[in-house]
Coordinates of C-alpha atoms in Angstrom, one line a residue:
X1 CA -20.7 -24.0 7.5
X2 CA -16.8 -23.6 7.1
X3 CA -14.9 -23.6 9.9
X4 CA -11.2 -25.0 11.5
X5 CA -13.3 -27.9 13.3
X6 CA -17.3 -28.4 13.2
X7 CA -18.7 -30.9 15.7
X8 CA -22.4 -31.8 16.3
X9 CA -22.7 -33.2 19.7
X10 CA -25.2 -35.7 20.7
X11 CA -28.4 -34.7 20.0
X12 CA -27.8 -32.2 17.7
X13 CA -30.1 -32.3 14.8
X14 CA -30.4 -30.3 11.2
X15 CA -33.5 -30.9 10.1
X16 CA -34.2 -29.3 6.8
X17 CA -36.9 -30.9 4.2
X18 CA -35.1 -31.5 0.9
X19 CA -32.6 -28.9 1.6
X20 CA -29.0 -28.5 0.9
X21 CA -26.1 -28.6 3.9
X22 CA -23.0 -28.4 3.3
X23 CA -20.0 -28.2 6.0
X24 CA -16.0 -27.5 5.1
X25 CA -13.3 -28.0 7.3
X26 CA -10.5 -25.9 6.5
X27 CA -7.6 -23.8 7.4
X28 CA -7.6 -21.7 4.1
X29 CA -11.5 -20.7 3.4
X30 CA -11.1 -18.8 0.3
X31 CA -9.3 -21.9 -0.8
X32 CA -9.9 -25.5 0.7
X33 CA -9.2 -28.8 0.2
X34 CA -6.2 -27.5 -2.4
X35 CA -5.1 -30.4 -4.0
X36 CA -2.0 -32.0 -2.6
X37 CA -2.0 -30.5 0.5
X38 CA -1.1 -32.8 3.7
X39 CA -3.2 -33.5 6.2
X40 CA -4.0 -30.8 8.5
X41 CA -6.0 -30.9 12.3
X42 CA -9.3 -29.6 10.7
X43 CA -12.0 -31.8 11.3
X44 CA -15.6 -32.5 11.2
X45 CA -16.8 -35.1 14.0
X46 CA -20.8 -36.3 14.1
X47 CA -21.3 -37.5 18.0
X48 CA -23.5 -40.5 18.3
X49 CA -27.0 -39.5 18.3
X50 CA -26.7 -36.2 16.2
X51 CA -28.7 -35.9 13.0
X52 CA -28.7 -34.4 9.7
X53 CA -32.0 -34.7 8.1
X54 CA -32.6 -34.0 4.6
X55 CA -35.1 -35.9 3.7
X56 CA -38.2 -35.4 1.3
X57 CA -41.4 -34.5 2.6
X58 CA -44.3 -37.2 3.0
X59 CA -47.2 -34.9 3.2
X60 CA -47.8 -33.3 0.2
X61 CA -51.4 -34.4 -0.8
X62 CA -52.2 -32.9 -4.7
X63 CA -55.8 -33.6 -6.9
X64 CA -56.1 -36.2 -9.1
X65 CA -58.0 -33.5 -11.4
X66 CA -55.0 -31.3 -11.9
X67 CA -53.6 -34.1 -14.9
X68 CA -56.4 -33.7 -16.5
X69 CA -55.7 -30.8 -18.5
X70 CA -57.8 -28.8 -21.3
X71 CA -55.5 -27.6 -24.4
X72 CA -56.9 -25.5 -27.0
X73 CA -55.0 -27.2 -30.4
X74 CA -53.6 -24.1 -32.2
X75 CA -50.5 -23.6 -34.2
X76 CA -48.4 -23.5 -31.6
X77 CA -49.2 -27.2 -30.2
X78 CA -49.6 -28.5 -33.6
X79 CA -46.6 -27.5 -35.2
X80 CA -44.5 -30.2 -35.5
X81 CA -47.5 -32.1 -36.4
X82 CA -48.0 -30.7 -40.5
X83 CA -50.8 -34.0 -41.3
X84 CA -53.3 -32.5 -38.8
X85 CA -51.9 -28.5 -38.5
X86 CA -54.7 -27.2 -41.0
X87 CA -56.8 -29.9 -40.6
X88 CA -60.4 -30.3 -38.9
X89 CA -58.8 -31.0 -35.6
X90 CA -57.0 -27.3 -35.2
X91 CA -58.8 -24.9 -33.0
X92 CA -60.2 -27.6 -31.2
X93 CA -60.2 -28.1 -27.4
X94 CA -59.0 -31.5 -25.9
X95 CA -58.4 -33.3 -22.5
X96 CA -54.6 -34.6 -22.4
X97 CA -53.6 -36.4 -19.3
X98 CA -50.8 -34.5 -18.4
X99 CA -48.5 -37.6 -16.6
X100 CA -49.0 -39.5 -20.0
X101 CA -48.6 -37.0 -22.7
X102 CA -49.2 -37.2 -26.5
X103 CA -47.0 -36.8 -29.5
X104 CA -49.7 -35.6 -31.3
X105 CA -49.2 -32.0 -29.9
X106 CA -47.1 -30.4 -27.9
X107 CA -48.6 -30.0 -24.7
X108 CA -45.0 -29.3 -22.7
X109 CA -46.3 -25.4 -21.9
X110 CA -49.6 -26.3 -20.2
X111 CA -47.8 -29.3 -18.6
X112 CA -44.9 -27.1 -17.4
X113 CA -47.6 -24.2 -15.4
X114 CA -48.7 -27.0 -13.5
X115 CA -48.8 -25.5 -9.9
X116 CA -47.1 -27.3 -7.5
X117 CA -47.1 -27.0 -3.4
X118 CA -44.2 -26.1 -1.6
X119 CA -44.8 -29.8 0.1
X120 CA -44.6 -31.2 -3.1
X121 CA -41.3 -29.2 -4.0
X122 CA -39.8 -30.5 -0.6
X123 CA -40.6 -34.3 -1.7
X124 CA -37.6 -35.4 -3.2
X125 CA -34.3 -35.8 -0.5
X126 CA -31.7 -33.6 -0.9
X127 CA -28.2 -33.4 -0.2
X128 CA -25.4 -33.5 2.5
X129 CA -21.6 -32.7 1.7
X130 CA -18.8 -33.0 4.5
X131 CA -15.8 -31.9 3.2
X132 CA -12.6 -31.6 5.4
X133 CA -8.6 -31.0 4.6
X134 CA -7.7 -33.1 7.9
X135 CA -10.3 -35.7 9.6
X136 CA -14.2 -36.6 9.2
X137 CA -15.2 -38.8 12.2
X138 CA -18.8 -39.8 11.1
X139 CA -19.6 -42.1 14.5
X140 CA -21.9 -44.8 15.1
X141 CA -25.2 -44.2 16.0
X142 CA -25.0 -40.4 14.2
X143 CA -27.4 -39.9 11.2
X144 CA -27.1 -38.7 7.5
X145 CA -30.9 -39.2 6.0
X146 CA -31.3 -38.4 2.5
X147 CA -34.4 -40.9 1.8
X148 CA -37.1 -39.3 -0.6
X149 CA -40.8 -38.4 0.1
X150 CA -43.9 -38.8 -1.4
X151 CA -46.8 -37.5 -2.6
X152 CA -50.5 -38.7 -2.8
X153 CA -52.4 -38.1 -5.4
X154 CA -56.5 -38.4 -4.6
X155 CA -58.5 -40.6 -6.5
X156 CA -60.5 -39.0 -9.6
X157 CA -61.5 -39.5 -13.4
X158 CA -59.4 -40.2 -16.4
X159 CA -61.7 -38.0 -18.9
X160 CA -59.0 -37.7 -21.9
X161 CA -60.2 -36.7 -25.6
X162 CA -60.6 -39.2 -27.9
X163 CA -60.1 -38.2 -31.7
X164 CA -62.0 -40.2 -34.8
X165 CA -60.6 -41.3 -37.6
X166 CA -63.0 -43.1 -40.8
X167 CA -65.1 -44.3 -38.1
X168 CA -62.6 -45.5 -35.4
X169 CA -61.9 -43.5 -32.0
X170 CA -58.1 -43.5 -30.7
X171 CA -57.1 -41.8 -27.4
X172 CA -55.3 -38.8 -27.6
X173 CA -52.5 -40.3 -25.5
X174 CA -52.0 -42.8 -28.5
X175 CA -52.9 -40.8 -31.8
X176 CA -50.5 -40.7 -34.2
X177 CA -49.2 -37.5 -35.4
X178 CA -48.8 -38.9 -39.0
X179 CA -52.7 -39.6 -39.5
X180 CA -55.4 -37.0 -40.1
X181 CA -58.4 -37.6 -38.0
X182 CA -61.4 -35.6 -38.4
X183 CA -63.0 -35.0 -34.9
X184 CA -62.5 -34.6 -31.4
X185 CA -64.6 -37.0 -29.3
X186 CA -65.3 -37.2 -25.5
X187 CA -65.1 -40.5 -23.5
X188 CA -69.2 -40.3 -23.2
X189 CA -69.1 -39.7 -27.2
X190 CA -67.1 -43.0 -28.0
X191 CA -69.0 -45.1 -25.5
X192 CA -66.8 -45.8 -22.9
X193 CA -67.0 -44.5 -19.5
X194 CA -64.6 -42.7 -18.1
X195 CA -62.1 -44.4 -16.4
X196 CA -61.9 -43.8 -11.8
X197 CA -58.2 -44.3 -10.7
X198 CA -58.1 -44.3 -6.6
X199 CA -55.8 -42.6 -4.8
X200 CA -52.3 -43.5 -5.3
X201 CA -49.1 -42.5 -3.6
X202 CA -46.0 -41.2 -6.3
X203 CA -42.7 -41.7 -4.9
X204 CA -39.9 -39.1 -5.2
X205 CA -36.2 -39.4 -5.6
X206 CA -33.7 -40.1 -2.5
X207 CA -30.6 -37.3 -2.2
X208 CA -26.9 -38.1 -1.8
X209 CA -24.3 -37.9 0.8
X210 CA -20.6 -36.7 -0.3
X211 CA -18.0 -37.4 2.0
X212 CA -14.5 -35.8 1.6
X213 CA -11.3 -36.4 3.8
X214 CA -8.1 -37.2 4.2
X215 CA -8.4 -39.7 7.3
X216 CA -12.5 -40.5 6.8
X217 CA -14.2 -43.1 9.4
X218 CA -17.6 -43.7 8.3
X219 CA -19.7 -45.6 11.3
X220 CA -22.8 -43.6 10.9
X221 CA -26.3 -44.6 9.2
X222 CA -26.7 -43.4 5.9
X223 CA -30.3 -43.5 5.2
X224 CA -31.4 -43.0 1.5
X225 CA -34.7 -45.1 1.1
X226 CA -37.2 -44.7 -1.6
X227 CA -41.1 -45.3 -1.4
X228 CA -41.9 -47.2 -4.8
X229 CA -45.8 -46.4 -5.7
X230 CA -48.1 -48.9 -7.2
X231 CA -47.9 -47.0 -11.1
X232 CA -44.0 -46.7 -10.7
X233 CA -42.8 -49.7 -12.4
X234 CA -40.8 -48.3 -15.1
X235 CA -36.4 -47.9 -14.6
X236 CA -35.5 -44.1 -13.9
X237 CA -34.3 -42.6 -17.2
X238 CA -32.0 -39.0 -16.8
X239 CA -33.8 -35.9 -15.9
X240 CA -33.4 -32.9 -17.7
X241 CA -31.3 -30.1 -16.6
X242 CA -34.0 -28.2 -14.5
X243 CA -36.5 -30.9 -14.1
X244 CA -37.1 -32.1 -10.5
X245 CA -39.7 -34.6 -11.0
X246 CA -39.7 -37.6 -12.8
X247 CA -42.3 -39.5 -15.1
X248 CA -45.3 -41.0 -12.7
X249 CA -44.4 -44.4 -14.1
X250 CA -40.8 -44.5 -13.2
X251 CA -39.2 -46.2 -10.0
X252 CA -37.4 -43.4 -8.0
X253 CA -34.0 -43.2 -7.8
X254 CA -32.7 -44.7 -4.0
X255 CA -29.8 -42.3 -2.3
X256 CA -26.3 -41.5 -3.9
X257 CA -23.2 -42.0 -1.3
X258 CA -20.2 -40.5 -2.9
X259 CA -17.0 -41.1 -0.9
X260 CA -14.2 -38.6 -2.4
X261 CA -13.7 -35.4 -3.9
X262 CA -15.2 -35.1 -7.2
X263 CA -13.8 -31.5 -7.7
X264 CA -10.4 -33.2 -8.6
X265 CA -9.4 -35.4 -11.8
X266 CA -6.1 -37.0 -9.9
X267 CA -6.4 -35.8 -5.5
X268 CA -9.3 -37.4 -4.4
X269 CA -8.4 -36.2 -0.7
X270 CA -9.2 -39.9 0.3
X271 CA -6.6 -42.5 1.1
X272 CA -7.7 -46.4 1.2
X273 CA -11.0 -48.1 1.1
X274 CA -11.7 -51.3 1.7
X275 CA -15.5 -52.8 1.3
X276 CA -15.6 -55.1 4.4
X277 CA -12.7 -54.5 7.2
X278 CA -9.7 -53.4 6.5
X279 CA -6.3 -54.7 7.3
X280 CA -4.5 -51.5 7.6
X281 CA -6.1 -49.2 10.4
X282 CA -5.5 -46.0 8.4
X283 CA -8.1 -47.3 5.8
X284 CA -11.5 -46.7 5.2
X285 CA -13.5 -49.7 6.4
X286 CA -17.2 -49.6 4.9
X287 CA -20.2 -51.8 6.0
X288 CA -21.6 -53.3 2.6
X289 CA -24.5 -54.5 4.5
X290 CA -25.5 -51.1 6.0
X291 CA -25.4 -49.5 2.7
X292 CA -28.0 -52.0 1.5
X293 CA -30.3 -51.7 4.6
X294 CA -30.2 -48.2 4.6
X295 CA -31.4 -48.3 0.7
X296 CA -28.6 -46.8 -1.2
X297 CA -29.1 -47.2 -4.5
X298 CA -25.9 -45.3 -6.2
X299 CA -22.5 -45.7 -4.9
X300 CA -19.3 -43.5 -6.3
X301 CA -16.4 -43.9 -4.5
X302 CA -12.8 -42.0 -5.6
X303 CA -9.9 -43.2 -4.0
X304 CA -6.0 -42.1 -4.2
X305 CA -5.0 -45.0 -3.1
X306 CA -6.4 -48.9 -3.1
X307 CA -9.9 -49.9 -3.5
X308 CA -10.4 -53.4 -2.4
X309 CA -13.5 -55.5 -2.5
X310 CA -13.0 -57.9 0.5
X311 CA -13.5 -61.9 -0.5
X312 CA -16.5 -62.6 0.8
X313 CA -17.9 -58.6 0.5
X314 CA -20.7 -57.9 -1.8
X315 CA -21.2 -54.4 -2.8
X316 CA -24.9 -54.2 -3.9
X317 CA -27.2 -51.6 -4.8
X318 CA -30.8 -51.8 -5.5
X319 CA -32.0 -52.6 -9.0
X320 CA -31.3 -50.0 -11.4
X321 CA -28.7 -48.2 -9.5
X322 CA -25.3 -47.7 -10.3
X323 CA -21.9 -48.3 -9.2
X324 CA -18.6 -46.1 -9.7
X325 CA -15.1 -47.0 -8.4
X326 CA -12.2 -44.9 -9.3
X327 CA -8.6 -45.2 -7.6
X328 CA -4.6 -45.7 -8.2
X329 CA -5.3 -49.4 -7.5
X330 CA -8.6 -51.6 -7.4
X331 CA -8.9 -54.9 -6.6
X332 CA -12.0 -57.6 -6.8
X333 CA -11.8 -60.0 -4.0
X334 CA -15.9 -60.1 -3.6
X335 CA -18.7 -58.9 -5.4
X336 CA -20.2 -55.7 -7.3
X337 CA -24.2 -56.5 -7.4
X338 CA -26.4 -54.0 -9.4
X339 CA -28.8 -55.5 -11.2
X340 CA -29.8 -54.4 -14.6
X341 CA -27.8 -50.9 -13.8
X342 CA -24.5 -49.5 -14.3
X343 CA -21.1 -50.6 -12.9
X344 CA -17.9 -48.5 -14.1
X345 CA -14.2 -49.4 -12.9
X346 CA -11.8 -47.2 -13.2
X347 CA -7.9 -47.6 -12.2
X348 CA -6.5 -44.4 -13.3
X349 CA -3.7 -42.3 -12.3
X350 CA -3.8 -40.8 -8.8
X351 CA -1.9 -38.0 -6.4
X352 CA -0.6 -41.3 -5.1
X353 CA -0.3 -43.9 -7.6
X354 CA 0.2 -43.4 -11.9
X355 CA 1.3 -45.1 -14.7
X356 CA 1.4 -49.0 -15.0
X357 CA 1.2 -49.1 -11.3
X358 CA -2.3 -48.6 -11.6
X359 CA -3.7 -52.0 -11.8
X360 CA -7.3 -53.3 -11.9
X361 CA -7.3 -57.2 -10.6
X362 CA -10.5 -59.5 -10.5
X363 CA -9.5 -62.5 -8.2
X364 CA -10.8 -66.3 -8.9
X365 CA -14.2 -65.8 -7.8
X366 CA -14.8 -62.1 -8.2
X367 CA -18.5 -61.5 -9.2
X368 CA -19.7 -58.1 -11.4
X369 CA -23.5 -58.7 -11.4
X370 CA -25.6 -56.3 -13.8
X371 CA -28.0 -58.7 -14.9
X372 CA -32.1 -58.7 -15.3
X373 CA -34.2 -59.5 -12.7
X374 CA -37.5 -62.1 -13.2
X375 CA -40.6 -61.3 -12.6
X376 CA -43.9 -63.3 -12.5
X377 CA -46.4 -61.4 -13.8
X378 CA -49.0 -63.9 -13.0
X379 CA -48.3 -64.7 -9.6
X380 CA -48.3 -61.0 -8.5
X381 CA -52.0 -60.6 -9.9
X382 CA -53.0 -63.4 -8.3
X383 CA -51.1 -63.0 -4.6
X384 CA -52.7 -59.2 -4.8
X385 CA -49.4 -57.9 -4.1
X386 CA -47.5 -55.0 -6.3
X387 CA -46.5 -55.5 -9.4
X388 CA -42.5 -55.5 -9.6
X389 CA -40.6 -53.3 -11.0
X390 CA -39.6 -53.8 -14.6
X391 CA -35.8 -54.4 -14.1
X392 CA -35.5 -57.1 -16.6
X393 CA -33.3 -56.2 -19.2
X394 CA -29.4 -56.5 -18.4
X395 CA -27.1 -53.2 -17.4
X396 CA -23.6 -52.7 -18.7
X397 CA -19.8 -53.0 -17.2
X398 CA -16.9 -50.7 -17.9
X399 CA -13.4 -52.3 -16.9
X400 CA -11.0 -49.2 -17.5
X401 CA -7.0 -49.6 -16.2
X402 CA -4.3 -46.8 -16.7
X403 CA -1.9 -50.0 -15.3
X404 CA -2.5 -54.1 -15.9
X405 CA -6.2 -55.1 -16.0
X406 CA -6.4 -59.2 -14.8

């Protein structure tokens, strides 16, 4: 939607699985938000009690059977594997478990024609982006979900290949590509039975929320919770360009809020922002604590002006997630949490603020946590519960300043 002002009054809802919405407030729409222009009346206002609903779908139900899948080893899945591509093995069929792979051949074509439901494609949360030249009045009590879905998969049979080597049968998940083996064997063949996984759910990705404005009062609840099933223990790595859904083993990624135009290098069409409450009314106050509740997991936020960590504020995100703070001035009163993830701070020039104005400060007492988190292996085994997630090894920090950094 574009438009001079865009209000959803109480009650009103968008409700749109995994879906993009996107609103612009504007007095120029085959150009808005042009960088350095003033404050204008357009505006976007969310009553209290509207919705915009883009999260992922929790219904998708898929067969265990389908990773299972049969692969005839010709040239093309063997060649980048010379040792084996002439050997006994070629021509033979196999049974790869698709979620795990094997570097012994590439199986990426028979994993890629997987067939997927349109409940499954509307798992992961999508996105909302409020844009406006003037005023973005987010209210209490008005909704921005973003949270991903799930999918369960139903319980079934591992039955991957095994291949033999002098005697000794390695699954085709683990063979390596530099031996030559001389046989495909079955699970019956090696003496093992096959192995019964029940039904699991996968979590999928949470979306993001990008809010855009001149004058910008965010009261509203920004949902962007994951669910984190039992095989998912693994950090998120980078998807692919293309790829929607992520390895089976790896924790999905909790929602993105990104305050500030990211279309710009230096006019971030945001003025102040202050993590806690803010002195000066014209600044952006935001709620650490309902970021956190709400199960944000990535926070960007790209100011013109002054960023400023209250003392006493903690800005955390869950495990793995990532921080980014860009403006003319920040300052580090409180604390940046993310634990074993990413935290970047930038104090760069601005519409507003360049040169060696642009200061980074860390107070007495200012906290950057990125470190790894514990775990007991034993004591979840015994208790029954999960098994954590594997955030143990440390993140990294980037302290970037155009200005003084202290």
């Amino acid at each position: 939607a574009m438009a001079n002002t865009i209000t959803m009054k109480s009650g009103a809802a968008i409700l749109a699985p995994s879906a993009e919405v996107s609103m612009v407030a504007t007095v120029t729409p085959s150009a808005p938000l042009q960088d350095g222009l003033p404050a204008n009346d357009t505006r976007i206002e969310l009553q209290p009690g509207s919705v915009i609903d883009v999260s992922g779908t929790e219904t998708a139900l898929v067969d265990y059977e389908r990773n299972m899948l049969r692969v005839e080893l010709r040239g093309n899945e063997l060649r980048d594997n010379p040792v084996n591509r002439d050997g006994p093995i070629r021509g033979q069929a196999v049974i790869v478990d698709a979620r795990r792979g094997t570097d012994f051949a590439d199986v990426s074509a028979f994993i890629d024609n997987i067939g997927r439901t349109v409940d499954e494609r509307l798992s992961t949360g999508g996105s909302i982006s409020l844009r406006a030249e003037g005023t973005i009045d987010a209210q209490q009590d008005a909704v921005l979900d973003v949270s991903g879905g799930l999918v369960t998969v139903t319980g079934g049979e591992r039955t991957t290949s095994f291949l033999e080597r002098d005697g000794e049968l390695t699954s085709i998940t683990d063979a390596d590509p530099n031996l030559l083996y001389n046989r495909v064997a079955s699970a019956e063949e090696a003496g093992r039975s096959s192995i019964f996984e029940p039904t699991y759910r996968q979590g999928q990705d949470a979306g993001s929320v990008n809010l855009a404005a001149r004058n910008l009062r965010l009261g509203s609840t920004v949902l962007g919770a994951t669910v984190r099933g039992v095989n998912q223990r693994n950090p998120a790595t980078t998807l692919a360009e293309g790829q929607v859904f992520r390895a089976f083993d790896e924790v999905p990624l909790g929602g993105q809020l990104i305050l500030g135009d990211t279309q710009s290098l230096t006019d971030f069409k945001l003025g102040n922002v202050t993590i806690g409450q803010a002195a000066d009314p014209s600044a952006l106050s935001l709620d650490p604590t309902s970021l956190e509740v709400g199960g944000i997991g990535r926070v960007q936020i790209y100011a013109n002006g002054e960023i400023l960590i209250a003392d006493g504020q903690a800005l955390k995100v869950a495990p793995g997630g990532d921080v980014l703070l860009r403006g003319g001035l920040v300052q580090i009163d409180g604390a940046i949490d993310a634990r074993a993830g990413t935290i970047t701070v930038d104090a760069d020039n601005t519409l507003e603020i360049q040169g060696d104005r642009s200061n980074l400060t860390l107070s007495d007492g200012a906290v950057i946590d990125v470190s790894g988190e514990w775990i007991n292996e034993d004591a979840d085994l015994v208790s029954g519960a999960q098994p954590a997630a594997l955030f143990v090894d440390a993140g990294s920090v980037s302290l970037e300043a155009a200005g003084d950094l202290t």
